[in-house]
C-alpha positions as CSV (number, residue, x, y, z in Angstrom):
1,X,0.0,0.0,0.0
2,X,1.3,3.4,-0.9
3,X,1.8,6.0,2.1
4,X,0.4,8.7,0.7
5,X,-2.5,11.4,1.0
6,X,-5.4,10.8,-1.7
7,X,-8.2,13.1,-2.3
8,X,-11.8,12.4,-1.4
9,X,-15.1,14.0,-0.8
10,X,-17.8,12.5,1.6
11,X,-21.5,13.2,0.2
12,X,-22.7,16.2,2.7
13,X,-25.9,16.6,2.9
14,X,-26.8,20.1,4.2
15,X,-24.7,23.1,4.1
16,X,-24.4,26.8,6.1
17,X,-22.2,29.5,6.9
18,X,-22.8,30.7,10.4
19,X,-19.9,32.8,10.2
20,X,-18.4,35.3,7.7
21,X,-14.9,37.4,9.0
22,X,-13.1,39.5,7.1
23,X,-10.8,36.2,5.9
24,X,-12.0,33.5,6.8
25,X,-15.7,32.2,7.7
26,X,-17.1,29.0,9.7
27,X,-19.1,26.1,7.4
28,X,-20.9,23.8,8.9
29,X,-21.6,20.2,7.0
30,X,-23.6,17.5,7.3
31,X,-21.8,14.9,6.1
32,X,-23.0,11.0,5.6
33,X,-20.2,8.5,7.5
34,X,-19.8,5.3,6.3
35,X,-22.4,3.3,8.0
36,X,-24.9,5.9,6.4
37,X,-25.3,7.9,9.6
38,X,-24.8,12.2,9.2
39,X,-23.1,13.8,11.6
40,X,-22.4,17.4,11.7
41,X,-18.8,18.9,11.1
42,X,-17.5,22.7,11.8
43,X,-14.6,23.8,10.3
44,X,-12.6,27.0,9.6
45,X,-12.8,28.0,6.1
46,X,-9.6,29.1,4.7
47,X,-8.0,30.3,1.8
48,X,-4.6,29.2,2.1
49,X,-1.1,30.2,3.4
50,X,2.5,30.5,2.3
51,X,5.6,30.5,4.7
52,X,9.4,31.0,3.9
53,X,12.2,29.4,5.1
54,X,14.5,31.8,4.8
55,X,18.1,30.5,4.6
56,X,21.5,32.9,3.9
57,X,25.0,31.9,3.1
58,X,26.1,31.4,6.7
59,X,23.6,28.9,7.2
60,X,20.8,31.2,9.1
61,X,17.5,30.8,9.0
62,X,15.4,34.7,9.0
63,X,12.9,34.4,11.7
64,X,10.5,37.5,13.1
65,X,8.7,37.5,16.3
66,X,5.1,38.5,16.4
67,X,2.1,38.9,18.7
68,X,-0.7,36.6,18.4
69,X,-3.7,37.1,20.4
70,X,-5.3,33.6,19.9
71,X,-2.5,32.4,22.2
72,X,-1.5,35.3,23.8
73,X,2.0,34.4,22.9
74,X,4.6,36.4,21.2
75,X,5.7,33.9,18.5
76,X,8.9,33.3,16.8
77,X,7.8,32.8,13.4
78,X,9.2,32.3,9.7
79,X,7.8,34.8,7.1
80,X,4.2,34.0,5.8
81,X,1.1,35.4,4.7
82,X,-2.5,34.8,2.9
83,X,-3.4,33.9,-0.4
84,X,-5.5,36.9,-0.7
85,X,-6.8,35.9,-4.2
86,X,-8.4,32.9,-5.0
87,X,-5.6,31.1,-7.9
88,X,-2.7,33.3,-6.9
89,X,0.3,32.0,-8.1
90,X,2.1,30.6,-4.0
91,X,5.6,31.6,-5.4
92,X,4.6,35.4,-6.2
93,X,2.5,35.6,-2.9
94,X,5.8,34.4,-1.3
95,X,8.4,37.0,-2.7
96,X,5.5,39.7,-1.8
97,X,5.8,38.7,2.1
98,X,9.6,37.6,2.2
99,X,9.4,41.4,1.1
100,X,6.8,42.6,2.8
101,X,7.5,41.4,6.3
102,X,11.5,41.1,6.1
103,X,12.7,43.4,3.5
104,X,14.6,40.6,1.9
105,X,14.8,39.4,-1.8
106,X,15.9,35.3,-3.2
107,X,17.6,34.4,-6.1
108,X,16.4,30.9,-5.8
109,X,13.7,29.1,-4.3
110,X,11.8,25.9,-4.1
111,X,9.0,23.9,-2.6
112,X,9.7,22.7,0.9
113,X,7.3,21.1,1.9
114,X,3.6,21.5,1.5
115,X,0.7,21.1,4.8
116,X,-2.5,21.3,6.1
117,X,-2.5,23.1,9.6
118,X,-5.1,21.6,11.4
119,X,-7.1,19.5,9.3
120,X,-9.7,18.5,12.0
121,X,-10.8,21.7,12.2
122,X,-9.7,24.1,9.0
123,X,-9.2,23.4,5.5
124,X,-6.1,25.8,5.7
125,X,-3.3,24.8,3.0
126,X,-0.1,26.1,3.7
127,X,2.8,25.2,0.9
128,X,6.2,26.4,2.9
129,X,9.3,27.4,0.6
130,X,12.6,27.8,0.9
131,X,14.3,30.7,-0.3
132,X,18.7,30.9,-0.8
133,X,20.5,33.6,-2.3
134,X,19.0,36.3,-0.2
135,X,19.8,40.1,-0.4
136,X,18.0,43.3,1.3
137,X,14.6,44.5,-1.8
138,X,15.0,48.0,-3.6
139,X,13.1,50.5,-2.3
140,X,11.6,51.7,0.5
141,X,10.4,49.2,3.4
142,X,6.7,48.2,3.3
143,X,4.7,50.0,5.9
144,X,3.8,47.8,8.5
145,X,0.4,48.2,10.8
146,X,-1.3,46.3,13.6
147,X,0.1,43.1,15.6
148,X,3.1,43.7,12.2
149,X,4.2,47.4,13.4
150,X,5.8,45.4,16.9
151,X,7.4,43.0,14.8
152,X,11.1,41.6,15.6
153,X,13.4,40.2,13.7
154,X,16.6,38.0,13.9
155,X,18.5,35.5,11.8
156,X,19.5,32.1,13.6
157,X,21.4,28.9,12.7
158,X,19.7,26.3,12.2
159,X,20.6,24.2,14.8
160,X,19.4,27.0,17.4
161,X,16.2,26.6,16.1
162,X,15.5,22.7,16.2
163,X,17.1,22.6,19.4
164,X,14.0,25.8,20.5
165,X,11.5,22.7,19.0
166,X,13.0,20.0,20.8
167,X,13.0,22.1,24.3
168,X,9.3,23.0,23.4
169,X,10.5,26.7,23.4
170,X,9.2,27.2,19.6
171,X,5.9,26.5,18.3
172,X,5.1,27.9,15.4
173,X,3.8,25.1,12.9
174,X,5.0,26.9,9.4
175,X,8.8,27.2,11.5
176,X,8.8,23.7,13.2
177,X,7.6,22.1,9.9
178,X,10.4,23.8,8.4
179,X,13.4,23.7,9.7
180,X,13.0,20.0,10.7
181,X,12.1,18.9,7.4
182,X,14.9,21.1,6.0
183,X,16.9,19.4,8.6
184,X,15.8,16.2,7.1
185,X,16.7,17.5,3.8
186,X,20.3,18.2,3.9
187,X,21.1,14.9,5.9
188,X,19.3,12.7,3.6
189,X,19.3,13.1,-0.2
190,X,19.9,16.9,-0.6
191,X,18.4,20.2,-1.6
192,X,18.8,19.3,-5.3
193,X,16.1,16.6,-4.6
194,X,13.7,19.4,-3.5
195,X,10.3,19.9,-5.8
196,X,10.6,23.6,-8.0
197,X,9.1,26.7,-6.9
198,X,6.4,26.1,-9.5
199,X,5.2,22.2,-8.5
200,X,1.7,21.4,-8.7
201,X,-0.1,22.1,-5.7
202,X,-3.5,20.0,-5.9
203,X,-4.3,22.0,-2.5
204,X,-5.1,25.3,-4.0
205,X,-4.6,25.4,-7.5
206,X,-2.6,28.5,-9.1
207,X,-2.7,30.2,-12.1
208,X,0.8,30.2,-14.2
């Protein structure tokens, strides 16, 4: 048997939307199990994420810190935002936060790894890149607002950062997915063996 994620839909039966935000809403289905019972599911509608692993010559990974009031925890974090329009291309909405949120431009990136969050709960689809080659963007710096205006930010080796998982200091999922599987990366096969910026992403489809 092959280990590996499949797509499939259960037949739902009834569907509402008791919740619209300015993001994301609520959905709750009534979906038919397989011994032909319904049982009603909430879930956190999403459009989808992208995160950057951030790595520069000296083998640091760009990290910010950032206030999040669900866990009233200030997080250390790797760069990531929304995909604010439905078939946006994950590589451009990438280089937009890498830029937006660090200042930072990369000559070469590639598909890390991709997730869902929590898929008990959301439908959220987060495909996580990593990004080499870096140098400070042209122009001015984007003007940050809200929970982004307090935002720190720091470069650390790599090994700093899966110790911070291992002592349950860090806890970020986009930044303990990443630097563990980039981890498993370079001791295993290599970054060569990494998928190109452009892959497929069944997830949330992209325009070219």
């Amino acid at each position: 048997m092959a280990i590996e994620d499949t797509p499939e839909e259960w037949r739902v039966t009834a569907t509402t939307t008791p919740f619209t935000g300015n993001k994301t809403s609520v959905r709750t289905d009534d979906v038919v199990m397989p011994g032909g019972a319904v049982v009603r599911r909430d879930y956190q509608v999403h459009p989808g994420s992208v995160a950057i692993l951030a790595l520069d010559d000296s083998g640091r990974v760009l990290v910010i810190r950032q206030y999040r009031h669900p866990v009233r925890h200030k997080l250390w974090e790797i760069p990531a935002g929304l995909l604010d329009v439905p078939g946006e291309n994950p590589l451009h909405a990438a280089q937009r936060e890498l830029y937006e949120e660090a200042h930072v431009k990369a000559e070469d990136w590639r598909v890390l790894t991709d997730i869902f969050t929590t898929p008990g709960g959301c439908d959220e689809a987060v495909r996580i890149f990593l990004a080499r080659d870096l140098s400070e963007a042209d122009g001015e710096r984007f003007e940050v607002e809200e929970e982004e205006a307090d935002m720190e930010q720091a470069r650390v080796p790599l090994a700093e950062l899966v110790r911070g998982v291992f002592a349950g200091e860090l806890h970020n999922n986009c930044l303990v997915v990443g630097v563990l599987a980039l981890t498993a990366v370079l001791g295993g096969e290599g970054l060569d063996t990494l998928r190109p910026a452009d892959a497929p992403w069944p997830a949330r489809p992209f325009d070219a």
